[in-house]
PDB file of C-alpha atoms in Angstrom:
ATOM      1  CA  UNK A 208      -4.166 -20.712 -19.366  1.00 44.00           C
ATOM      2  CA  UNK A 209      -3.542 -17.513 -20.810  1.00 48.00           C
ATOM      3  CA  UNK A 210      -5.383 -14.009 -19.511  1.00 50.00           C
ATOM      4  CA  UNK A 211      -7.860 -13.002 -21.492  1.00 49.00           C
ATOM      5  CA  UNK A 212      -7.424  -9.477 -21.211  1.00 57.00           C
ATOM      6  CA  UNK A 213      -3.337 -10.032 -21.763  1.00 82.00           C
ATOM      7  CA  UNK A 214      -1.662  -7.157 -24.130  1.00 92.00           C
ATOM      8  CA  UNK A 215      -0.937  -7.909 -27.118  1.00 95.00           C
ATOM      9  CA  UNK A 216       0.445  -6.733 -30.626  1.00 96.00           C
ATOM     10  CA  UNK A 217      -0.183  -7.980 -34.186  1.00 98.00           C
ATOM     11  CA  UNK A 218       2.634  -8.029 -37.012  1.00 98.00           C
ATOM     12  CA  UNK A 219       2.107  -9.292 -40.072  1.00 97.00           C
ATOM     13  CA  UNK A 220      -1.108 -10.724 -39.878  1.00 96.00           C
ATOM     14  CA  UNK A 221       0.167 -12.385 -36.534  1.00 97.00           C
ATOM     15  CA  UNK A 222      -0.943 -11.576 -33.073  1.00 97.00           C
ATOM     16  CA  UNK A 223       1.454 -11.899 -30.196  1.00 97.00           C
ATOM     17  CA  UNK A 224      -1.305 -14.442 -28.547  1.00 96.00           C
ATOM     18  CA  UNK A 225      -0.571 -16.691 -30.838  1.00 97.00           C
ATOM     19  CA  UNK A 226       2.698 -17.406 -29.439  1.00 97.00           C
ATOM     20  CA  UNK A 227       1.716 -17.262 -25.952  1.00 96.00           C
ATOM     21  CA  UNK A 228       3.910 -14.573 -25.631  1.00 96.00           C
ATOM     22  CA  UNK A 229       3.979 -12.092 -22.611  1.00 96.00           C
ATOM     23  CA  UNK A 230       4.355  -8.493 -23.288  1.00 96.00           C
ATOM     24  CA  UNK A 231       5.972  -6.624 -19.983  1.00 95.00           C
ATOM     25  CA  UNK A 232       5.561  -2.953 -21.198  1.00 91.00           C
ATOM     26  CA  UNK A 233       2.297  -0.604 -20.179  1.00 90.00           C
ATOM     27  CA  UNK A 234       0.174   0.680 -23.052  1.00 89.00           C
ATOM     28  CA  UNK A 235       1.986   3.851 -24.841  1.00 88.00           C
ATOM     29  CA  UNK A 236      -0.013   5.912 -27.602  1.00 89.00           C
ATOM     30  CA  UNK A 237       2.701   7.588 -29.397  1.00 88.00           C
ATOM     31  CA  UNK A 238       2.484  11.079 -31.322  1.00 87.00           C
ATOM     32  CA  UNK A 239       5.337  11.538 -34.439  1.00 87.00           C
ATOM     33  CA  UNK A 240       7.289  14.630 -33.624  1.00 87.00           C
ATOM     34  CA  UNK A 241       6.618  17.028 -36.683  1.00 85.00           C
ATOM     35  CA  UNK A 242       9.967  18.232 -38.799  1.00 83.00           C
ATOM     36  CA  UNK A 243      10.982  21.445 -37.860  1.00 81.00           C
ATOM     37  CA  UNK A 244      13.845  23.658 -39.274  1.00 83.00           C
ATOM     38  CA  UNK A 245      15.096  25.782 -36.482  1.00 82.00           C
ATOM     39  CA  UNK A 246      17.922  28.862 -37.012  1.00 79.00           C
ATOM     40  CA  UNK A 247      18.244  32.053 -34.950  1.00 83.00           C
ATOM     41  CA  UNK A 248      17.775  35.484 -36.426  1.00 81.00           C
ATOM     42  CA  UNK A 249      20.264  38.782 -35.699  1.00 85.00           C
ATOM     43  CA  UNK A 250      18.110  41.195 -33.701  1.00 81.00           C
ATOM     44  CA  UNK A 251      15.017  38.675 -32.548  1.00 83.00           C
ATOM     45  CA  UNK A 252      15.311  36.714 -29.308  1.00 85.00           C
ATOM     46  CA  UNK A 253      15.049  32.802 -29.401  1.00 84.00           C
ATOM     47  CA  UNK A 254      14.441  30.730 -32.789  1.00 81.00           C
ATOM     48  CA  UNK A 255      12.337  31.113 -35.613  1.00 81.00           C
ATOM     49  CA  UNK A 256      10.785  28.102 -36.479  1.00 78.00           C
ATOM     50  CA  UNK A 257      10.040  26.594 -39.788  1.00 80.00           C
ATOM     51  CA  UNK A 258       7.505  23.462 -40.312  1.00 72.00           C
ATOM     52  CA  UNK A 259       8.390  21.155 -43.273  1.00 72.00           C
ATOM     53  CA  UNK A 260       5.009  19.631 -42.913  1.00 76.00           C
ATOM     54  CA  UNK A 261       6.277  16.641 -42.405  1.00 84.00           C
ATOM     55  CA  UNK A 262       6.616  14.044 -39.381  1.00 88.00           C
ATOM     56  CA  UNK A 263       9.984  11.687 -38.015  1.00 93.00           C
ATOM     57  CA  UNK A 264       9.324   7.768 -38.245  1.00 94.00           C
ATOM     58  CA  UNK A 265      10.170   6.487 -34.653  1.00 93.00           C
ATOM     59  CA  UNK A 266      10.404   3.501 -32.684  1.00 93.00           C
ATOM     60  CA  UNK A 267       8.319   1.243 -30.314  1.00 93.00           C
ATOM     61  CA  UNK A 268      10.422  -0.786 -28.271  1.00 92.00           C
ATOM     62  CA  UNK A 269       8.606  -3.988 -26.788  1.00 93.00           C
ATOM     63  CA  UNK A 270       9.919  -6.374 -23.743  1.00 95.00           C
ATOM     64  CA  UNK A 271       8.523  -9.580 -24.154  1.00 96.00           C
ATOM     65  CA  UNK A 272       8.227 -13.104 -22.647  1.00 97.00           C
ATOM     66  CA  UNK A 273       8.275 -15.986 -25.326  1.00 97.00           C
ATOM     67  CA  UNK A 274       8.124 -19.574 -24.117  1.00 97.00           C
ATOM     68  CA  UNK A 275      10.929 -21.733 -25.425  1.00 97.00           C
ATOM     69  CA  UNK A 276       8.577 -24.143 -27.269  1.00 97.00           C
ATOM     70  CA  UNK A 277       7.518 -20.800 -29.357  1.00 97.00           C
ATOM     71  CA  UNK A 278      11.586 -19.265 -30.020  1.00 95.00           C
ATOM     72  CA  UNK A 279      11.886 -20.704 -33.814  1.00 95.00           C
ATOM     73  CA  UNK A 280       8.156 -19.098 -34.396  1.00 96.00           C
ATOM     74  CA  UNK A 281       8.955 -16.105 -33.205  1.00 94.00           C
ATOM     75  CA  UNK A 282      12.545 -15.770 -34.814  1.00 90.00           C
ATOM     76  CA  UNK A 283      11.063 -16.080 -38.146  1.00 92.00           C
ATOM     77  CA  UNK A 284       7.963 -13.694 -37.473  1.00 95.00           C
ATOM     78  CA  UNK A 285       9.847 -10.483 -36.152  1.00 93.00           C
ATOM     79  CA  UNK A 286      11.659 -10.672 -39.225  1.00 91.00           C
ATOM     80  CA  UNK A 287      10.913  -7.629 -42.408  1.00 93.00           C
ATOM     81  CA  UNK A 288       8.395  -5.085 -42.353  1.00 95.00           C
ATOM     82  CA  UNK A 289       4.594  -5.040 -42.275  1.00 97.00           C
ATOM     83  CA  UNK A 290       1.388  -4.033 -40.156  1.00 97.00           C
ATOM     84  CA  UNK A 291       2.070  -3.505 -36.962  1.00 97.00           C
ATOM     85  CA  UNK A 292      -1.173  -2.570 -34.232  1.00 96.00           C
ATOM     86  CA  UNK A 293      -1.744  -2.995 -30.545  1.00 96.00           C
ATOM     87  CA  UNK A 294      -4.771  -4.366 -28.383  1.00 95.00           C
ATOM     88  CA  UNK A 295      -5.256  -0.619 -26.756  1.00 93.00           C
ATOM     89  CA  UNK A 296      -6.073   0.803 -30.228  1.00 94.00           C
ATOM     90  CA  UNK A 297      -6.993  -2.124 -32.764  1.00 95.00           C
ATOM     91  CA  UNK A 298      -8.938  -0.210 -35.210  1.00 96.00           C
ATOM     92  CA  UNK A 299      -5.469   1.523 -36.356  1.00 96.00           C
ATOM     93  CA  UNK A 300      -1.838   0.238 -37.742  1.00 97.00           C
ATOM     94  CA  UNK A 301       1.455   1.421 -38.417  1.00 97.00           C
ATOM     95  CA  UNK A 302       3.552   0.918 -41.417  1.00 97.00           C
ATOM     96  CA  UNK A 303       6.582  -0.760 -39.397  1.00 97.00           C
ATOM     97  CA  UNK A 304       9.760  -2.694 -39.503  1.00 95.00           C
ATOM     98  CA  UNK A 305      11.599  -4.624 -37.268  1.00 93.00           C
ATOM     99  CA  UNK A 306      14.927  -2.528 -36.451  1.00 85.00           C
ATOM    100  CA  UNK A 307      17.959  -4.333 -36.297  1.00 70.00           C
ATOM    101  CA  UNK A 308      20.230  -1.182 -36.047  1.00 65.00           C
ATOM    102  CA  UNK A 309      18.994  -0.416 -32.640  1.00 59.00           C
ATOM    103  CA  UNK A 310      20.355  -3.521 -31.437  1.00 61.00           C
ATOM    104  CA  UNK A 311      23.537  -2.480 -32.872  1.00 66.00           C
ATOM    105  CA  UNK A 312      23.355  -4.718 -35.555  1.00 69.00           C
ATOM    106  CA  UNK A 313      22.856  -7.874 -33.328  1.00 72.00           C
ATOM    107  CA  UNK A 314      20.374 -10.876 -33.327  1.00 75.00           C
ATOM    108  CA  UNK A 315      17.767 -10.295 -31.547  1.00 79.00           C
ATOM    109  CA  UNK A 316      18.325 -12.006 -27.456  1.00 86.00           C
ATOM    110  CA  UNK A 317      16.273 -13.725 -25.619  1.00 91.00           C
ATOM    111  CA  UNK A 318      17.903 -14.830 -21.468  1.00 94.00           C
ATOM    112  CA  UNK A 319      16.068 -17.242 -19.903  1.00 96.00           C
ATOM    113  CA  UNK A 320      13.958 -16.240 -16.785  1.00 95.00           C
ATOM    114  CA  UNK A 321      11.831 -18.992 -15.450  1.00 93.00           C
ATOM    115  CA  UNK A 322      12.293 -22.880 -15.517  1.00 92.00           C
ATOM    116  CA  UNK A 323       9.733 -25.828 -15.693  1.00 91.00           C
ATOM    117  CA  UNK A 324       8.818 -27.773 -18.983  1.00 94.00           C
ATOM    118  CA  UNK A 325       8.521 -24.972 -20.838  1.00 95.00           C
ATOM    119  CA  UNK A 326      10.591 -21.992 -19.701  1.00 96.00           C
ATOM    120  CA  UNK A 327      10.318 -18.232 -20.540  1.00 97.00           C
ATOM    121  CA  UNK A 328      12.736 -16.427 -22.533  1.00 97.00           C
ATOM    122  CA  UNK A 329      12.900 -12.830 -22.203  1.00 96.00           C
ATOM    123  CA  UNK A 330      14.193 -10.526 -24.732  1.00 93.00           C
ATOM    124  CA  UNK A 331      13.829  -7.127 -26.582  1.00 91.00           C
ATOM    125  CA  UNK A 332      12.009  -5.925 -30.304  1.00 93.00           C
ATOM    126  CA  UNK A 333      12.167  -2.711 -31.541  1.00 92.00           C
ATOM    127  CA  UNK A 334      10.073  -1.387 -34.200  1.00 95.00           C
ATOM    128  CA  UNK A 335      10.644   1.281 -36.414  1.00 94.00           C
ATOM    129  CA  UNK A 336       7.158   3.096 -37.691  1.00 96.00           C
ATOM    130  CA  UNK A 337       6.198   5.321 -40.202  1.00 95.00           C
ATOM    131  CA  UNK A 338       4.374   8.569 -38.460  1.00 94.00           C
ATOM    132  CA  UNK A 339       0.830   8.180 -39.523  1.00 95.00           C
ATOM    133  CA  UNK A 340      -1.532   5.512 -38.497  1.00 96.00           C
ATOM    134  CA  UNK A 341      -3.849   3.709 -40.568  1.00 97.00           C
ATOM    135  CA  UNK A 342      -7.291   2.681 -40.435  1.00 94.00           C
ATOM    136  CA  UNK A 343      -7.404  -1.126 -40.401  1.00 95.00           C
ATOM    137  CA  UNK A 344      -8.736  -3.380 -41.953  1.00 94.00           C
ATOM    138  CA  UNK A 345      -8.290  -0.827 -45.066  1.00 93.00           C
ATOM    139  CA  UNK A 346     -11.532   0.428 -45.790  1.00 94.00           C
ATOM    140  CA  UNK A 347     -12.838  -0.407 -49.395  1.00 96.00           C
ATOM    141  CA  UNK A 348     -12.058   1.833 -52.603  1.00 97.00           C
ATOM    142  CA  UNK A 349     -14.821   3.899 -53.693  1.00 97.00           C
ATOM    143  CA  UNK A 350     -16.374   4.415 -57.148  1.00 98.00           C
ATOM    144  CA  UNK A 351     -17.377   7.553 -59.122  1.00 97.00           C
ATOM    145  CA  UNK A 352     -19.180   7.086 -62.417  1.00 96.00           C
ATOM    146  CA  UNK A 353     -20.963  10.855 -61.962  1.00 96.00           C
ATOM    147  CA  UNK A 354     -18.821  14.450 -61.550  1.00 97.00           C
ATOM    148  CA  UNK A 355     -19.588  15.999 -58.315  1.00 96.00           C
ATOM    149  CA  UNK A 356     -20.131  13.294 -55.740  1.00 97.00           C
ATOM    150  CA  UNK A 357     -18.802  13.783 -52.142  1.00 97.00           C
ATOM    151  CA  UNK A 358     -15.935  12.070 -50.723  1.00 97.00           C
ATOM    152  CA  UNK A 359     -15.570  12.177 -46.994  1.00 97.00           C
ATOM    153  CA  UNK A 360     -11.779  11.846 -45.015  1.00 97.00           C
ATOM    154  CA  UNK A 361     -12.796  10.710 -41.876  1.00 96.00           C
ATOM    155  CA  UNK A 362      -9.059  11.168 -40.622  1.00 95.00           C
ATOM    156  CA  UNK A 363      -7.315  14.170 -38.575  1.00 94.00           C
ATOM    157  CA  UNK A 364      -5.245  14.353 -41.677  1.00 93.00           C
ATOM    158  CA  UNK A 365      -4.404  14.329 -45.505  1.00 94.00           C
ATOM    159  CA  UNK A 366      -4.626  11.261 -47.061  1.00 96.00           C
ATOM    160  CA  UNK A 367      -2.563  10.401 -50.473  1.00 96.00           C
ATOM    161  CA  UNK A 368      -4.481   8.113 -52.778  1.00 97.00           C
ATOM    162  CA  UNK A 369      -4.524   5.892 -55.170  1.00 98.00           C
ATOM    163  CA  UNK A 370      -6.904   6.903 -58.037  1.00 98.00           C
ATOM    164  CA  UNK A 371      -7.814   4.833 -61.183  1.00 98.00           C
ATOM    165  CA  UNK A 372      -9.544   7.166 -64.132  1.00 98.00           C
ATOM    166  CA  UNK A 373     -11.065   5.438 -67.159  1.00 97.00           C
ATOM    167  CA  UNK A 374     -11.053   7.691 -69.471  1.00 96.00           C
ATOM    168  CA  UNK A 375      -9.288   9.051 -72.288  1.00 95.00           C
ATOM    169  CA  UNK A 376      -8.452  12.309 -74.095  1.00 95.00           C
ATOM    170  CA  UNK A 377      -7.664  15.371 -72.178  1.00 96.00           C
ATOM    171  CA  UNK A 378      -9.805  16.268 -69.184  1.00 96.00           C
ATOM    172  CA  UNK A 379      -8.930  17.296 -65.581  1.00 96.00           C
ATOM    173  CA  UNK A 380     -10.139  15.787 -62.078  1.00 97.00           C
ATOM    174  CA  UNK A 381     -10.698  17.722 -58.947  1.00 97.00           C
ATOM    175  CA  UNK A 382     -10.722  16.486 -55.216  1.00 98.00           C
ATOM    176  CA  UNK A 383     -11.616  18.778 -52.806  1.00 96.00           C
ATOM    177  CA  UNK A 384      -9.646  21.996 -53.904  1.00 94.00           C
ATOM    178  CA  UNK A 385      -7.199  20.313 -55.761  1.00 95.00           C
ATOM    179  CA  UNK A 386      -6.886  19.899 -59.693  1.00 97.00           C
ATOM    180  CA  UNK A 387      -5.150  17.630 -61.690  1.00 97.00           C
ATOM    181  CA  UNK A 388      -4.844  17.713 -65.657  1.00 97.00           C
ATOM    182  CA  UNK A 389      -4.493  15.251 -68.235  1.00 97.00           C
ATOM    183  CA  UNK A 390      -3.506  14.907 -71.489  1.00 95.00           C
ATOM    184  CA  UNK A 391      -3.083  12.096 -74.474  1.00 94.00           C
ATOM    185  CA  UNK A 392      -4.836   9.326 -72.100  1.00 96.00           C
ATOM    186  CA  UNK A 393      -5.215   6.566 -73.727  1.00 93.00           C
ATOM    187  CA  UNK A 394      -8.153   4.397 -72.125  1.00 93.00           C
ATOM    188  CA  UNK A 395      -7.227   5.062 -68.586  1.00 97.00           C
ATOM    189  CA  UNK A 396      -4.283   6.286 -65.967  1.00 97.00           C
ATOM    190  CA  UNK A 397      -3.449   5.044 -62.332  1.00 98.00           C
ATOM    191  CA  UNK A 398      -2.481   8.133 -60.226  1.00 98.00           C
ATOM    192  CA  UNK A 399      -0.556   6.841 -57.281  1.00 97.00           C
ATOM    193  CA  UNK A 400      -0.084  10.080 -55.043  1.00 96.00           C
ATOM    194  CA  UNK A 401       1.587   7.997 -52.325  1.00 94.00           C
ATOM    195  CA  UNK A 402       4.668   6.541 -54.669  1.00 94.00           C
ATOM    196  CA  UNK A 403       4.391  10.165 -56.781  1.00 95.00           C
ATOM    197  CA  UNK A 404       4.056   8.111 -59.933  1.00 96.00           C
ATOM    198  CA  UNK A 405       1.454   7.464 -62.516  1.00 97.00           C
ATOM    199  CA  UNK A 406       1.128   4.441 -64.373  1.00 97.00           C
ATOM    200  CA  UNK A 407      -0.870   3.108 -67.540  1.00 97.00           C
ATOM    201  CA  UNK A 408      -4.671   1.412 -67.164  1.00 95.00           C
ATOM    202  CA  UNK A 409      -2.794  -2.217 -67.008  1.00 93.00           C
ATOM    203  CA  UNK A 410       0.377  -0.729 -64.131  1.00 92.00           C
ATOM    204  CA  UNK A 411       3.146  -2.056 -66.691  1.00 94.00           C
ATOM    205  CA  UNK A 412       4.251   0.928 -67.481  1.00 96.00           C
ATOM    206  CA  UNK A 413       4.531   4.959 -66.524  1.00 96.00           C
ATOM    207  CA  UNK A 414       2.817   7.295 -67.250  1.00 96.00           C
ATOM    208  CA  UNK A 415       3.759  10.653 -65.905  1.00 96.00           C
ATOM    209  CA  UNK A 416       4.034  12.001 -69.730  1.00 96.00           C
ATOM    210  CA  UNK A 417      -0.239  12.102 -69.471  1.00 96.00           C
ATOM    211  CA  UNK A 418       0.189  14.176 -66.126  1.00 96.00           C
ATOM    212  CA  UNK A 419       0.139  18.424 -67.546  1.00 93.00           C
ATOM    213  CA  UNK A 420       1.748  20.633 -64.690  1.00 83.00           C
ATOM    214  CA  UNK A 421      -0.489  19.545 -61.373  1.00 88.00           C
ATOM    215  CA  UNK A 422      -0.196  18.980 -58.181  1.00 92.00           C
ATOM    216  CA  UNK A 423      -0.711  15.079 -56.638  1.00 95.00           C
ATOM    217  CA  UNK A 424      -3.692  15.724 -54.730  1.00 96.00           C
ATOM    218  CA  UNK A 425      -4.194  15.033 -51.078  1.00 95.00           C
ATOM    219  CA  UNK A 426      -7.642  15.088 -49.699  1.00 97.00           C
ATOM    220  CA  UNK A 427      -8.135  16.556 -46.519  1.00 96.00           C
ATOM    221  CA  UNK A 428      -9.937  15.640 -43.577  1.00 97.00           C
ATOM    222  CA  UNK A 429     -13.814  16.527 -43.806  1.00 97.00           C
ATOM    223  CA  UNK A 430     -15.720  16.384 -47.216  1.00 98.00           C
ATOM    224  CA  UNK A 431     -14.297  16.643 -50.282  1.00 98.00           C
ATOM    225  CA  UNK A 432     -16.451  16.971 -53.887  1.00 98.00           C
ATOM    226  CA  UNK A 433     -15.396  14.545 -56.972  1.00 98.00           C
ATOM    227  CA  UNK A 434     -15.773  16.452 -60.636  1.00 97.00           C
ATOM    228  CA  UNK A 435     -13.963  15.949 -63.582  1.00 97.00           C
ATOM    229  CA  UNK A 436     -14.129  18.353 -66.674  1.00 95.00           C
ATOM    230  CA  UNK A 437     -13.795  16.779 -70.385  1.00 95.00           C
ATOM    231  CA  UNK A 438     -11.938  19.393 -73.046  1.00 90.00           C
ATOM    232  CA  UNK A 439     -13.612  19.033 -76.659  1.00 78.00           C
ATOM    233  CA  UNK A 440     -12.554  20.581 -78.636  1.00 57.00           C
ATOM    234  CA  UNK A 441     -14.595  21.732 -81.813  1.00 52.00           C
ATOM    235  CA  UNK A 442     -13.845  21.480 -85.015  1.00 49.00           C
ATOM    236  CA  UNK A 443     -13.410  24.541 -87.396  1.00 49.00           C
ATOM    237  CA  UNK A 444     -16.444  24.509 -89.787  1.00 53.00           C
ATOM    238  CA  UNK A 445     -14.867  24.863 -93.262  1.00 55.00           C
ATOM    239  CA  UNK A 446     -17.287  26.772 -95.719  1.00 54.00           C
ATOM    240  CA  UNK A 447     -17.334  25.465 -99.014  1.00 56.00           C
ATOM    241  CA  UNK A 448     -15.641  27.177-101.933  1.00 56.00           C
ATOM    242  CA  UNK A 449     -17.566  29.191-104.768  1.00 52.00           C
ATOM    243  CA  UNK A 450     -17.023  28.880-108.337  1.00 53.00           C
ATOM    244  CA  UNK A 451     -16.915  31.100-111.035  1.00 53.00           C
ATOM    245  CA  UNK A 452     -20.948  30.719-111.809  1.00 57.00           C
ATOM    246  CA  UNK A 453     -21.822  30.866-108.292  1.00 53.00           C
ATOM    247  CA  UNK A 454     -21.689  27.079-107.592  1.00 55.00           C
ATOM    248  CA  UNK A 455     -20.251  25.447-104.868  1.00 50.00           C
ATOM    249  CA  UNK A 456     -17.330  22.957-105.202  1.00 49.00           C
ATOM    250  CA  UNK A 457     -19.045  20.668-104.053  1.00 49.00           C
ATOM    251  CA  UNK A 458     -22.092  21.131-105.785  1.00 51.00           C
ATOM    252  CA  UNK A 459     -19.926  21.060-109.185  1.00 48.00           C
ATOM    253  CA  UNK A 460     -18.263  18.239-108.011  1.00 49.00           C
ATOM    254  CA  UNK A 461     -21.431  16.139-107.561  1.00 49.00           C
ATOM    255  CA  UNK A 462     -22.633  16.986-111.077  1.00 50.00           C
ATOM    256  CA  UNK A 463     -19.940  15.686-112.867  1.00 50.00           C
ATOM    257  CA  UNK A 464     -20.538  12.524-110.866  1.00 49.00           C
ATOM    258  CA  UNK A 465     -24.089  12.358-112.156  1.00 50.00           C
ATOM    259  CA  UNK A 466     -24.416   8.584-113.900  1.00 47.00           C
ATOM    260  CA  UNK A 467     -21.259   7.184-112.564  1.00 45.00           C
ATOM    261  CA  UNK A 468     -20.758   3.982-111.663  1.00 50.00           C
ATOM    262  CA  UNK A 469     -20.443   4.209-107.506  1.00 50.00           C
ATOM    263  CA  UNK A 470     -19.853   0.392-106.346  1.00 49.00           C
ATOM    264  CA  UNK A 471     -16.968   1.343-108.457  1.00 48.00           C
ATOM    265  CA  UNK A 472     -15.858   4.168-106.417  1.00 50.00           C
ATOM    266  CA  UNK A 473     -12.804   3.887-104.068  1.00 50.00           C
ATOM    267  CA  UNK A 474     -13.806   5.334-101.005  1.00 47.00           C
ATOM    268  CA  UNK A 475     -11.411   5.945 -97.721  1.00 46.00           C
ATOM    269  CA  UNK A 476     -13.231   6.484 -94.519  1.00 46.00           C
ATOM    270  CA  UNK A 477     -11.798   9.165 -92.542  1.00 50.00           C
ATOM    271  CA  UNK A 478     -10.029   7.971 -89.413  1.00 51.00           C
ATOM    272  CA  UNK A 479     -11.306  10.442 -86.498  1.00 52.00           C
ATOM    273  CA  UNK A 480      -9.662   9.833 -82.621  1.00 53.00           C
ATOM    274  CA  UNK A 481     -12.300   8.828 -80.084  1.00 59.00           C
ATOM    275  CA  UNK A 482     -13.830  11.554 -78.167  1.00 79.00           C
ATOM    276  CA  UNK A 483     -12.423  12.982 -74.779  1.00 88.00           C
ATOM    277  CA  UNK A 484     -14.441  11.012 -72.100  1.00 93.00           C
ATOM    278  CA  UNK A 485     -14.160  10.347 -67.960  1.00 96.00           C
ATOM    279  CA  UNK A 486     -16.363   7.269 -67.654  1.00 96.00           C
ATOM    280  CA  UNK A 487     -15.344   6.318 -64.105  1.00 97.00           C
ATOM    281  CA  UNK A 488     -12.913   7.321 -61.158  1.00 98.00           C
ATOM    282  CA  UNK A 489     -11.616   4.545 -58.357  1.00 98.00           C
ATOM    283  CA  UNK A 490     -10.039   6.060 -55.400  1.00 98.00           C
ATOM    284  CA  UNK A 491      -7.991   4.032 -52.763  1.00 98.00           C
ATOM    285  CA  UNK A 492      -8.555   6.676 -50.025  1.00 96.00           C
ATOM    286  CA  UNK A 493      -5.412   5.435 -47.449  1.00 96.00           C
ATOM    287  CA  UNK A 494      -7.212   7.146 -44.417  1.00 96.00           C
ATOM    288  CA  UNK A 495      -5.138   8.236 -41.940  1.00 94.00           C
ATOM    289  CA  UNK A 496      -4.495   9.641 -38.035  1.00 95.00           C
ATOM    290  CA  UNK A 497      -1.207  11.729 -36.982  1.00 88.00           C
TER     291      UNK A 497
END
């Protein structure tokens, strides 16, 4: 029977139990190692160091025990990419990848260790991970239908969302301290920060031309406001042109239309564009822990 308080990892939806499968390595929390450019300067001792604000993927390397009834699972599960978390810290996961390049291009082994009816097979799986963790299961998107609401990260870093406007026109959104401005929207735009795309309402197409010169927000940890500004724009008022006798054009115009016959009138209504409008703002928040 197997220990109930046995390690464990989950990839792709699929926990290690499962498989009955041993894992032989202690617990390891792993910290990214942040992207530095380093060069030394004439006349200063040591480096000068230069942060790119940015973080290394790296691997996690896992020895485990697989019993030979569970081999042709577990060669078609440690297969692609996918979630990847651990029993010591459950409530995160790391965007991952089973590495075969650190096996030197090689299948991944498995040497048999014990005997019986079902023996163990021992072998080697290394996973590559993107450097931030993520909260799992992904917490629900939120929904704004009024500027100014607050938006709270809850993680020890910037998150890059995925933000849905309805809306149309030209009008500007701001999270936290960041601003982004629209133009020629045409019932809605899908801001993807994380891909650094935007796409139309329906995601068939791009959109980028609807993006004016902004920044792709990030929201920062702690609490970030939600507004959005629409730009209408007013219309000139035209006054109406005098005559000779003091009348107005128009006025003229509507006597000489006195007694006419109106159902027999052509008409043409003017075509005016809807007005600017922000009727509601999804965000996909991404949370997410260095």
């Amino acid at each position: 029977m197997p220990r109930i308080n046995r390690s464990w990892f989950e990839f792709r939806g699929i926990s290690s139990a499962l498989y009955d499968i041993r894992v032989m390595d202690p617990d390891v929390f792993y910290m990214p190692a942040e992207r530095v450019n380093s060069f030394v300067a004439a006349g200063r001792s040591g480096v000068i160091q230069r942060s790119e604000h940015a973080y290394e993927a790296f691997d996690i390397t896992r020895t485990i025990r697989v019993p030979a009834s569970q081999l042709n699972n577990v060669s078609s599960w440690l297969t692609g990419s996918g979630k990847l978390r651990f029993s010591y810290s459950p409530a995160y996961a790391y965007d991952a990848w089973v590495n075969a390049q650190n096996r030197n291009g090689r299948p991944l082994e498995f040497k048999r260790v014990s005997h019986g009816e079902d023996p163990l097979f021992e072998g080697t799986v290394v996973f590559t991970c993107q450097p931030y963790r993520y909260l799992y299961p992904a917490p629900p998107s939120v929904e704004f239908t009024e500027s100014g609401a607050i938006l709270r990260n809850p993680g020890n870093t910037y998150s890059q969302p995925r933000v849905t406007i309805y809306g149309r026109g030209e009008f500007k959104i701001t999270i936290g301290e960041q601003v982004m401005e629209f133009g020629n929207v045409v019932d809605g735009i899908i801001v993807d920060t994380a891909l650094g795309d935007a796409l139309t309402l329906d995601g068939k197409a791009l959109a980028n031309n609807w993006i004016m010169d902004s920044e792709l927000w990030e929201i920062e940890p702690g609490e970030n406001a939600v507004t959005w500004e629409v730009y209408n724009e007013e219309p000139d008022e035209e006054e109406p042109e005098a005559t000779g006798d003091g009348e107005t054009a128009s006025e003229t115009t509507g006597d000489n239309n006195e007694g006419s016959d109106e159902s027999g009138d052509e008409t043409i209504a003017e075509e005016t564009e809807p007005a600017n409008a922000v009727t509601k703002v999804i965000i996909e928040p991404r949370w997410r822990y260095q």
